[in-house]
mmCIF file of C-alpha atoms in Angstrom:
data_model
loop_
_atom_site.group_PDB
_atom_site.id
_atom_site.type_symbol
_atom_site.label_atom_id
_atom_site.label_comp_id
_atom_site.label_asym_id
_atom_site.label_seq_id
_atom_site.Cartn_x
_atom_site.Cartn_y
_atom_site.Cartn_z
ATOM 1 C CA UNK U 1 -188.523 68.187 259.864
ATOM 2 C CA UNK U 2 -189.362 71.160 258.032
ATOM 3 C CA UNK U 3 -192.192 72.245 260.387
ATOM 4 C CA UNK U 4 -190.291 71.151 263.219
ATOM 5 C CA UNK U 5 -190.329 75.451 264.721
ATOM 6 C CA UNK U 6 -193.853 75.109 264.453
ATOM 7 C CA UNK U 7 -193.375 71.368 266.813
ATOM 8 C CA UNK U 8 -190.734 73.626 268.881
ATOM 9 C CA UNK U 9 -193.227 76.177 269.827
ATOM 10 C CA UNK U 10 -196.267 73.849 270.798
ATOM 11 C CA UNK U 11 -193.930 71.859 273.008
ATOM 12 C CA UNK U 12 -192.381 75.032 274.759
ATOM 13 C CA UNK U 13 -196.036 76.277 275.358
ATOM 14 C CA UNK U 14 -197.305 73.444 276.521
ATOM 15 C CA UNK U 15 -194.338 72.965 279.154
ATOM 16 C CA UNK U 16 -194.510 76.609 280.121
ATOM 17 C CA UNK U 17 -198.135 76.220 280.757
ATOM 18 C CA UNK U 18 -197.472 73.064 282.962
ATOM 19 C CA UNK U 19 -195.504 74.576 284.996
ATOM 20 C CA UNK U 20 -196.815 77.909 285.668
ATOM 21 C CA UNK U 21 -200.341 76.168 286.211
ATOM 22 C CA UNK U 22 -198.469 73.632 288.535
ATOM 23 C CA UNK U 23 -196.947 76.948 290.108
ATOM 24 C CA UNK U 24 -199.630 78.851 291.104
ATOM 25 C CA UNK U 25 -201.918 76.338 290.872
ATOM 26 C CA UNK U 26 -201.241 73.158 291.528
ATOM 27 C CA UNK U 27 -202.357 69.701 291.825
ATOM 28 C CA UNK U 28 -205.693 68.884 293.522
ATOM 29 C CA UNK U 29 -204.539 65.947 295.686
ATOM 30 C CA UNK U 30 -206.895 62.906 296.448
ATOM 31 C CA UNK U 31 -207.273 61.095 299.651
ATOM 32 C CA UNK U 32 -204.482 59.048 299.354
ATOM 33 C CA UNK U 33 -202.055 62.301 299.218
ATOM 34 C CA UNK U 34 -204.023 64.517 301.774
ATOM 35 C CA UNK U 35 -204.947 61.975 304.316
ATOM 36 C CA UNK U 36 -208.707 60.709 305.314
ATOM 37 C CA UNK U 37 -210.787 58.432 306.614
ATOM 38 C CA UNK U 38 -211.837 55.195 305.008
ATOM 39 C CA UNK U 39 -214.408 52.781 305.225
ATOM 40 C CA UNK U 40 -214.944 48.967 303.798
ATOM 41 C CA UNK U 41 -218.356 47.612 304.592
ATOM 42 C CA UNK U 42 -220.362 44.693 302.257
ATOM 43 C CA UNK U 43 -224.107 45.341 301.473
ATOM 44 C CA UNK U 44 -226.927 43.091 301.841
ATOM 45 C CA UNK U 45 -227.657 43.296 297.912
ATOM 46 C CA UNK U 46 -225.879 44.427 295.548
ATOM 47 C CA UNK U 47 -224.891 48.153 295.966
ATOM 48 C CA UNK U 48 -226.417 51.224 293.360
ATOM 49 C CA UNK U 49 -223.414 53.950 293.577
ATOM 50 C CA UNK U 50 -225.935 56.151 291.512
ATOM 51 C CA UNK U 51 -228.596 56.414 294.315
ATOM 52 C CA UNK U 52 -225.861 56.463 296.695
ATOM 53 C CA UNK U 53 -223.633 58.941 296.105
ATOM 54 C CA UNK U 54 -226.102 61.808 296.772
ATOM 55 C CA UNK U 55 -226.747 60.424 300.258
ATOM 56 C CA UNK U 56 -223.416 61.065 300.990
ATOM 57 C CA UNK U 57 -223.209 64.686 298.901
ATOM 58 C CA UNK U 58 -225.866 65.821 301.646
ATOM 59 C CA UNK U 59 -224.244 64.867 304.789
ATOM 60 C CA UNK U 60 -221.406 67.860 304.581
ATOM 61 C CA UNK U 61 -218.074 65.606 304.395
ATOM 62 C CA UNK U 62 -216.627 67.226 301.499
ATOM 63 C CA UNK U 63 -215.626 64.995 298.381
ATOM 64 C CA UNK U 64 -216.443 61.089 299.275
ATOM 65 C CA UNK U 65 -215.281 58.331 296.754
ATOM 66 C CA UNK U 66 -217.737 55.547 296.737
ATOM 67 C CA UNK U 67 -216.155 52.372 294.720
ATOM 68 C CA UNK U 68 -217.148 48.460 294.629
ATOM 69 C CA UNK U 69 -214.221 45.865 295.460
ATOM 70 C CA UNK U 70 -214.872 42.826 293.593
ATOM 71 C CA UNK U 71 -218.025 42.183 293.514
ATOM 72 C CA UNK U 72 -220.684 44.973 293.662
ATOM 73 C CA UNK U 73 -221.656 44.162 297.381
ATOM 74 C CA UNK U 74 -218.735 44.609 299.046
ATOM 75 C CA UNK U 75 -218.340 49.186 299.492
ATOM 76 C CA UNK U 76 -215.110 50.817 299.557
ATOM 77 C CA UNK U 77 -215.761 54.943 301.232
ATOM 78 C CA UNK U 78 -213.283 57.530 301.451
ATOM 79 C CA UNK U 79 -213.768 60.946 302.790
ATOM 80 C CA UNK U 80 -211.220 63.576 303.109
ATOM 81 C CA UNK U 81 -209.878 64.686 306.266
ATOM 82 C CA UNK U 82 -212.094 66.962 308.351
ATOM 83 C CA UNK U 83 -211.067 69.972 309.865
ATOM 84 C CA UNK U 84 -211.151 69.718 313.847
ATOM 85 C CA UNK U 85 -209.097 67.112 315.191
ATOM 86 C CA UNK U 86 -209.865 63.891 316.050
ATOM 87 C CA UNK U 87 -213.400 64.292 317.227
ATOM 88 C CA UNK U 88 -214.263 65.943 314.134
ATOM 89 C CA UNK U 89 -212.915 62.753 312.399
ATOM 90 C CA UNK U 90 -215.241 61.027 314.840
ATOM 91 C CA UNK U 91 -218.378 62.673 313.849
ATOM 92 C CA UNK U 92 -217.512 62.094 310.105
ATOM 93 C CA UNK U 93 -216.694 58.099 310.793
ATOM 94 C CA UNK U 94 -220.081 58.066 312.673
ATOM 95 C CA UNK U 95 -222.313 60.177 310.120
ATOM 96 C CA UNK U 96 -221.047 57.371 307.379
ATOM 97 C CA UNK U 97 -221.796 54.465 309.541
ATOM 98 C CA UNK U 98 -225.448 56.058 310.031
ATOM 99 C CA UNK U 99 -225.806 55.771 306.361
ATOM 100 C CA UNK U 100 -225.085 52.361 306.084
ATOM 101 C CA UNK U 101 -227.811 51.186 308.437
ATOM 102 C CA UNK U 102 -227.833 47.219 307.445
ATOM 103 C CA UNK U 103 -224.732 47.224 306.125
ATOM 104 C CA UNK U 104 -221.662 45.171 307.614
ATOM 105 C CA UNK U 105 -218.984 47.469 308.834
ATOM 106 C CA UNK U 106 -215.518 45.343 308.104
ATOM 107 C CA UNK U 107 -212.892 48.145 308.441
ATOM 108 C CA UNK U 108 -212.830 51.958 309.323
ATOM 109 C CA UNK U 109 -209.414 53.879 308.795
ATOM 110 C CA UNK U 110 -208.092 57.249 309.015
ATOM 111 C CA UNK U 111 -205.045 57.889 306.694
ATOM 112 C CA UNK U 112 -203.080 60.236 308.586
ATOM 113 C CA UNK U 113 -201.366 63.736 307.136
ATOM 114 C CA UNK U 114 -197.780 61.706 307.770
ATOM 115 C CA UNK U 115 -198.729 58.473 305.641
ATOM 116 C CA UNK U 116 -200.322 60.488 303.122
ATOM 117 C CA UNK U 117 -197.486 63.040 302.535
ATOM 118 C CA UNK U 118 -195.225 59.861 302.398
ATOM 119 C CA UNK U 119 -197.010 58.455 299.704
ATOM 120 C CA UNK U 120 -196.779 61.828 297.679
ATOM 121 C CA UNK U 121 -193.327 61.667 298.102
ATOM 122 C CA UNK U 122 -192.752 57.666 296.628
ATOM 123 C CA UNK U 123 -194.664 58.668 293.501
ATOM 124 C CA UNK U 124 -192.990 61.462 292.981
ATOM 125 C CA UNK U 125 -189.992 59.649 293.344
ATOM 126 C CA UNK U 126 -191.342 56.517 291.264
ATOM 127 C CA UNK U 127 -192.255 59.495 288.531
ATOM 128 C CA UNK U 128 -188.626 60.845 288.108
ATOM 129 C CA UNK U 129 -186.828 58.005 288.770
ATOM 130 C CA UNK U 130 -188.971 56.134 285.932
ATOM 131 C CA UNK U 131 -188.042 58.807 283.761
ATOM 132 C CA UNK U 132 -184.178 58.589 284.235
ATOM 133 C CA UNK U 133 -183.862 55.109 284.276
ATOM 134 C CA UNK U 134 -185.576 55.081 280.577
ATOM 135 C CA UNK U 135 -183.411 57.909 279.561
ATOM 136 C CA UNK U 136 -180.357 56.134 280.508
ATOM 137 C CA UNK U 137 -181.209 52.579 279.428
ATOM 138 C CA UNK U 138 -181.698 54.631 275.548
ATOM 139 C CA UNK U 139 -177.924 56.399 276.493
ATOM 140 C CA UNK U 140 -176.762 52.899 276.716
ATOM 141 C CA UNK U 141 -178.539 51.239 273.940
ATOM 142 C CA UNK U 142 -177.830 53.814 271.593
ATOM 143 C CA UNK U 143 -175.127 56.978 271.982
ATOM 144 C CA UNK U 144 -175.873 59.660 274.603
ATOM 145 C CA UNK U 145 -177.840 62.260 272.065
ATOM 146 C CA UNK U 146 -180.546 59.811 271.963
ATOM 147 C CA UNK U 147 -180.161 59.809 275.529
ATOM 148 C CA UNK U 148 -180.572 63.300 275.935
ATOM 149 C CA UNK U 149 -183.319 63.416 273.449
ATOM 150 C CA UNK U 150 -185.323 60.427 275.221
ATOM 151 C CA UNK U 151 -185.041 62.586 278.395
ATOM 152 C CA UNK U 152 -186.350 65.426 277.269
ATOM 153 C CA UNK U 153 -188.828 64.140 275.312
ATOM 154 C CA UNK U 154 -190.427 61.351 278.472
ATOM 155 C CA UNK U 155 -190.073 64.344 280.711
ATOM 156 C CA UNK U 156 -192.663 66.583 278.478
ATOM 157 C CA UNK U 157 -194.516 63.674 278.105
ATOM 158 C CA UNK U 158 -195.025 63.419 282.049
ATOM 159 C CA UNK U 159 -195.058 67.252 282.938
ATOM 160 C CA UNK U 160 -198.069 67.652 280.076
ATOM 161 C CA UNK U 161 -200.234 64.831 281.936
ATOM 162 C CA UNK U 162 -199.371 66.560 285.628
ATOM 163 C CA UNK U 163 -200.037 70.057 284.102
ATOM 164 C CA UNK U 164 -203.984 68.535 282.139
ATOM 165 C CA UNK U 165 -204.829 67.488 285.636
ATOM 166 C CA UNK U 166 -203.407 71.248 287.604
ATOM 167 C CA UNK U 167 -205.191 72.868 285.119
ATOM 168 C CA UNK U 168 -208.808 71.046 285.061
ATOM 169 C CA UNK U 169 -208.305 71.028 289.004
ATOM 170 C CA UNK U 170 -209.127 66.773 288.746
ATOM 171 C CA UNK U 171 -208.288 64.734 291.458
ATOM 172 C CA UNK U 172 -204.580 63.205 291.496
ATOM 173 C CA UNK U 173 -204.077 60.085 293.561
ATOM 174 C CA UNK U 174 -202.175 56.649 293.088
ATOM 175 C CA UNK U 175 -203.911 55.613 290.218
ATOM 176 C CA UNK U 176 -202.757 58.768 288.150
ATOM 177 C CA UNK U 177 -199.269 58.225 289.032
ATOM 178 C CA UNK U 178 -199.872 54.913 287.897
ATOM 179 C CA UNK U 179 -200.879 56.443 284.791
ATOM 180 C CA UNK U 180 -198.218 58.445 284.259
ATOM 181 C CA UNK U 181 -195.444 55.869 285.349
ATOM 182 C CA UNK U 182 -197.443 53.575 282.286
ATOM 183 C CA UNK U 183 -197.246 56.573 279.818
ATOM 184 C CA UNK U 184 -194.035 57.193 279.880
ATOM 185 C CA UNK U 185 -192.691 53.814 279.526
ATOM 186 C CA UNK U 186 -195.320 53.668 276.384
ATOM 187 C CA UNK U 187 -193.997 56.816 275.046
ATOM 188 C CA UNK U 188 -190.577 55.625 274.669
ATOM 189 C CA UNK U 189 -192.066 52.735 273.131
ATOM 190 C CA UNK U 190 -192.696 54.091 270.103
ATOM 191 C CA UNK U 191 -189.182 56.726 270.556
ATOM 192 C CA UNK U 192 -187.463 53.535 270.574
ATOM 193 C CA UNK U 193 -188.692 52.833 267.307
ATOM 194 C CA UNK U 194 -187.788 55.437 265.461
ATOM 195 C CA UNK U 195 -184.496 56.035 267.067
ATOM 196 C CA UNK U 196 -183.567 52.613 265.781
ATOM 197 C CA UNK U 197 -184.717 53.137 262.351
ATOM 198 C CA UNK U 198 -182.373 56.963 262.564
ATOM 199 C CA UNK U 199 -179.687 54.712 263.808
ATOM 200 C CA UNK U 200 -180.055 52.250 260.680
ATOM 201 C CA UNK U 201 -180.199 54.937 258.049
ATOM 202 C CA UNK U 202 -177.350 56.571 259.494
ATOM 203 C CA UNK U 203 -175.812 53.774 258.911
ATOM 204 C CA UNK U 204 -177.313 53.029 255.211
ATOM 205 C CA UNK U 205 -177.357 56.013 253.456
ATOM 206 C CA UNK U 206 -174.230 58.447 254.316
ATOM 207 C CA UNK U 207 -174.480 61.219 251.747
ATOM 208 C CA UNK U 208 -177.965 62.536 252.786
ATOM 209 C CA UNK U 209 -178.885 65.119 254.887
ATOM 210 C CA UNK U 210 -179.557 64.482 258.360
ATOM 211 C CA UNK U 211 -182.916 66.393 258.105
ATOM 212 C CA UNK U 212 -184.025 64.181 255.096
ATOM 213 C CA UNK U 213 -182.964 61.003 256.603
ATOM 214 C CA UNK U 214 -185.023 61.978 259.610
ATOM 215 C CA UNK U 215 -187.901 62.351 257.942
ATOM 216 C CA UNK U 216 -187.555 59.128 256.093
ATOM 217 C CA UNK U 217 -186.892 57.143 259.036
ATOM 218 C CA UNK U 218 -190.429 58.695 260.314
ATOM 219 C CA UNK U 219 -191.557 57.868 257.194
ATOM 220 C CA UNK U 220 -191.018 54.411 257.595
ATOM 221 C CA UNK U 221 -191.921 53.696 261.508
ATOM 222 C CA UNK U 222 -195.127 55.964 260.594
ATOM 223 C CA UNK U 223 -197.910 52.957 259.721
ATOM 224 C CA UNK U 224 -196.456 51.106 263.116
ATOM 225 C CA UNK U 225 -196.825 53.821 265.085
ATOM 226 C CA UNK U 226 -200.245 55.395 263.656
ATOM 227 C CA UNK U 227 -201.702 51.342 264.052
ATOM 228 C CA UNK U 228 -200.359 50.851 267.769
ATOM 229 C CA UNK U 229 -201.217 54.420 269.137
ATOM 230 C CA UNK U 230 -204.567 53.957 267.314
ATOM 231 C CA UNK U 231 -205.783 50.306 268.849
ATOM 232 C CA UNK U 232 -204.380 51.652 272.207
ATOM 233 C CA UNK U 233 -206.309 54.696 272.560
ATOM 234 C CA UNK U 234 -209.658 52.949 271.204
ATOM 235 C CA UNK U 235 -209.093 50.186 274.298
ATOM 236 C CA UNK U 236 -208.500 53.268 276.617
ATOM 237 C CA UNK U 237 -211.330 55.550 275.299
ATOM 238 C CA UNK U 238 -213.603 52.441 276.095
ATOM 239 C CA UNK U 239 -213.027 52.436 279.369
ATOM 240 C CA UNK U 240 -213.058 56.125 279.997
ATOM 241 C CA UNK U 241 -216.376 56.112 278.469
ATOM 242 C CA UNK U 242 -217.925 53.344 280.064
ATOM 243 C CA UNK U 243 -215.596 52.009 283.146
ATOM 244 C CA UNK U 244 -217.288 54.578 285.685
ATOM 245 C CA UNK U 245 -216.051 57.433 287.844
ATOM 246 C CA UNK U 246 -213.610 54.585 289.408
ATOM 247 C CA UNK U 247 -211.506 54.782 286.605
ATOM 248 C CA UNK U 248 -212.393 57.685 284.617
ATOM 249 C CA UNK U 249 -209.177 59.922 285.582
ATOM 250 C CA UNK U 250 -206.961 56.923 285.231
ATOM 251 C CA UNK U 251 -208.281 56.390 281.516
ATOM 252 C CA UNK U 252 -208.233 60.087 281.020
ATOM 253 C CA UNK U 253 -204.299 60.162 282.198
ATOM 254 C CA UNK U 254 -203.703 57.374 279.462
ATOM 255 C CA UNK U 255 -205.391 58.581 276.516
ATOM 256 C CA UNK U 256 -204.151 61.864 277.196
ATOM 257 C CA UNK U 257 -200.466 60.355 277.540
ATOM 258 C CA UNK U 258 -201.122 58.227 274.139
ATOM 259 C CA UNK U 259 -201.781 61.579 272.258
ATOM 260 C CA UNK U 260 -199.032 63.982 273.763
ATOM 261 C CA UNK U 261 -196.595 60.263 273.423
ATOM 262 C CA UNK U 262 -196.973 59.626 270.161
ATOM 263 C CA UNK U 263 -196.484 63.566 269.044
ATOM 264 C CA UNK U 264 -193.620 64.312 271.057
ATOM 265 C CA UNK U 265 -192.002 60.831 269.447
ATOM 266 C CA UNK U 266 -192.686 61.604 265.936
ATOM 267 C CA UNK U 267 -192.074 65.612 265.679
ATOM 268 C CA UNK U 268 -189.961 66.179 268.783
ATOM 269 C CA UNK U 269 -187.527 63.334 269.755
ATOM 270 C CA UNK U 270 -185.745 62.677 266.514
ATOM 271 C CA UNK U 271 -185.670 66.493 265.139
ATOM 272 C CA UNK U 272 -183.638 67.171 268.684
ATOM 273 C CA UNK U 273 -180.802 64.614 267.349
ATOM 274 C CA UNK U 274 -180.181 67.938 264.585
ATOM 275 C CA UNK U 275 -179.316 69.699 267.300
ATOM 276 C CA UNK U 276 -176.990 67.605 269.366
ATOM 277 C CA UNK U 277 -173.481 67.620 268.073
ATOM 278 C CA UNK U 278 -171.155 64.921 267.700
ATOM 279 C CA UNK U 279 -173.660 61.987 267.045
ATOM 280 C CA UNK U 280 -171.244 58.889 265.466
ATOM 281 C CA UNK U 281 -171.202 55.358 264.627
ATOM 282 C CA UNK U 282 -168.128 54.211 264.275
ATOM 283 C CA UNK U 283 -165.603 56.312 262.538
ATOM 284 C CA UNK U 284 -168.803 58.477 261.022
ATOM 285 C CA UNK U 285 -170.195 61.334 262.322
ATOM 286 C CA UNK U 286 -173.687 63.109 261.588
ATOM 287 C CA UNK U 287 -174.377 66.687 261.715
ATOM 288 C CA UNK U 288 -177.209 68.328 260.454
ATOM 289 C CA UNK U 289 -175.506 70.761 258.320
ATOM 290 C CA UNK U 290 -172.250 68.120 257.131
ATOM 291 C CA UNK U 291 -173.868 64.998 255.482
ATOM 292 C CA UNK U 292 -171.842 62.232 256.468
ATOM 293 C CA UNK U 293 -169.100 61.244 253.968
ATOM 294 C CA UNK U 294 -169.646 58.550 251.259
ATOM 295 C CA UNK U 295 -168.735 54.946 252.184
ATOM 296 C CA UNK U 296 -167.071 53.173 248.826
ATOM 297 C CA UNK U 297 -168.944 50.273 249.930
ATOM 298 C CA UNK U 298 -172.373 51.166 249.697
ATOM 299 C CA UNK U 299 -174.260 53.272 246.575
ATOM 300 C CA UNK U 300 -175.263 55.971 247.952
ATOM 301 C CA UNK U 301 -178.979 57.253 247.849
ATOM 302 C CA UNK U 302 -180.159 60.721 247.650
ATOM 303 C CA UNK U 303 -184.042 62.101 248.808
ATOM 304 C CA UNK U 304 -186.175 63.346 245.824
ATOM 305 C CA UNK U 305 -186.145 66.962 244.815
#
């Protein structure tokens, strides 16, 4: 708690530069939040996305996602929409087919600007709605500082991952939000933790300062937390390092979210409770500059000098 200015001041600039990059900059949007055209065809051998993708570069349609469903015959395309109206959409659905000479065409699509804005809208919705329903269901479970605290801590968590990807200009589609709806349940994971180990030493040890019991209730959540951040992150760099473009900005969303998660829990969540008024259990109330008063029932315990 003692460097918690120095936690203060990361935190603020790293929200202030989500936002104004998000501002001025925003997010670039994939297929699935701009609209486009997409085709499912199966190969007659198994299908090399390396030799393929540059076919598609040179034909002049813009960004085109190439991905295997299932097996690695069956060819999911998606191109973004073309400018020029439904013949130009025409053209591109034609220059793709001509690509896939010998290939079996099972579906061609066109995700329309309507669908598309409509699914922008339901993840945004998912996003914020995930992050009040987590903040409330810690208002309830605890006392409405951890509340507050949760909620500001799950919504830096998310507005970090949303400003990496404005800033670095990579693509944001379903799978991110994904991501991010994953991350910030997994960030209150470990929030949960150490709110619950505050809550006990509140309870335990009334004569010390609220800034000391803090830290030892960090103290003691801080091998749990180091262990379960660490095995999840070395799962998640695997796959961003070898589970191909498909997933590469889904893994990159998590690990990112594992990082920015487990800081924000350990040296933002519980030094906001200091600053919260008003934060009892039972007839006892903790302030950060008023230890709480001794109990006759319990010896109390002070931090070392």
């Amino acid at each position: 708690m003692r460097q918690r200015g120095i936690a203060y001041a990361f935190t603020a600039a790293v929200m202030l530069l989500s936002l104004i990059t998000l501002a001025f900059q925003g997010l670039n949007l994939g297929l699935d939040f701009v609209g486009g055209i997409v085709v499912e065809a199966r190969a007659p051998e198994p299908v090399d996305l390396a030799r393929l993708r540059p076919r598609f570069e040179a034909v002049g349609l813009g960004e085109v996602s190439l991905q295997t469903l299932g097996n690695d015959r069956d060819l999911l395309i998606r191109a973004r929409e073309q400018p020029g109206g439904p013949e130009a959409q025409q053209k591109a659905i034609a220059a793709i087919k001509s690509l896939l000479a010998g290939y079996e065409i099972r579906s061609t699509e066109f995700i329309g600007p309507q669908v598309s804005h409509e699914l922008l809208r339901n993840g945004v919705l998912a996003s914020v709605l995930a992050v009040v329903s987590i903040s409330t269901y810690v208002w309830f479970r605890f006392e409405w500082q951890f509340g507050v605290a949760a909620l500001i801590t799950t919504f830096h968590d998310v507005l970090a991952t949303f400003g990496l990807f404005a800033l670095f200009r990579l693509e944001f589609n379903l799978t991110v939000v994904a991501a991010v709806l994953t991350i910030a349940g997994y960030s209150i994971n470990d929030t949960v933790v150490i709110f619950d180990r505050v809550r006990e030493n509140l309870r335990r040890y009334k004569v010390m300062p609220l800034t000391d019991l803090i830290d030892r209730s960090i103290n003691q959540t801080l091998a749990r937390t180091i262990m379960t951040s660490g095995t999840t992150l070395a799962a998640v760099l695997a796959l961003l390092l070898f589970g191909g473009p498909v997933l590469r900005n889904f893994s990159l969303a998590i690990a990112w979210g594992i990082l920015i998660g487990t800081y924000s829990s350990v040296f933002v969540a519980a030094a906001l409770l200091l600053h919260l008024p008003g934060l009892r259990f039972g007839d006892v109330a903790a302030t950060a500059g008023d230890p709480l008063p001794p109990d006759p029932g319990v010896q109390p315990i002070r931090s070392p000098q």
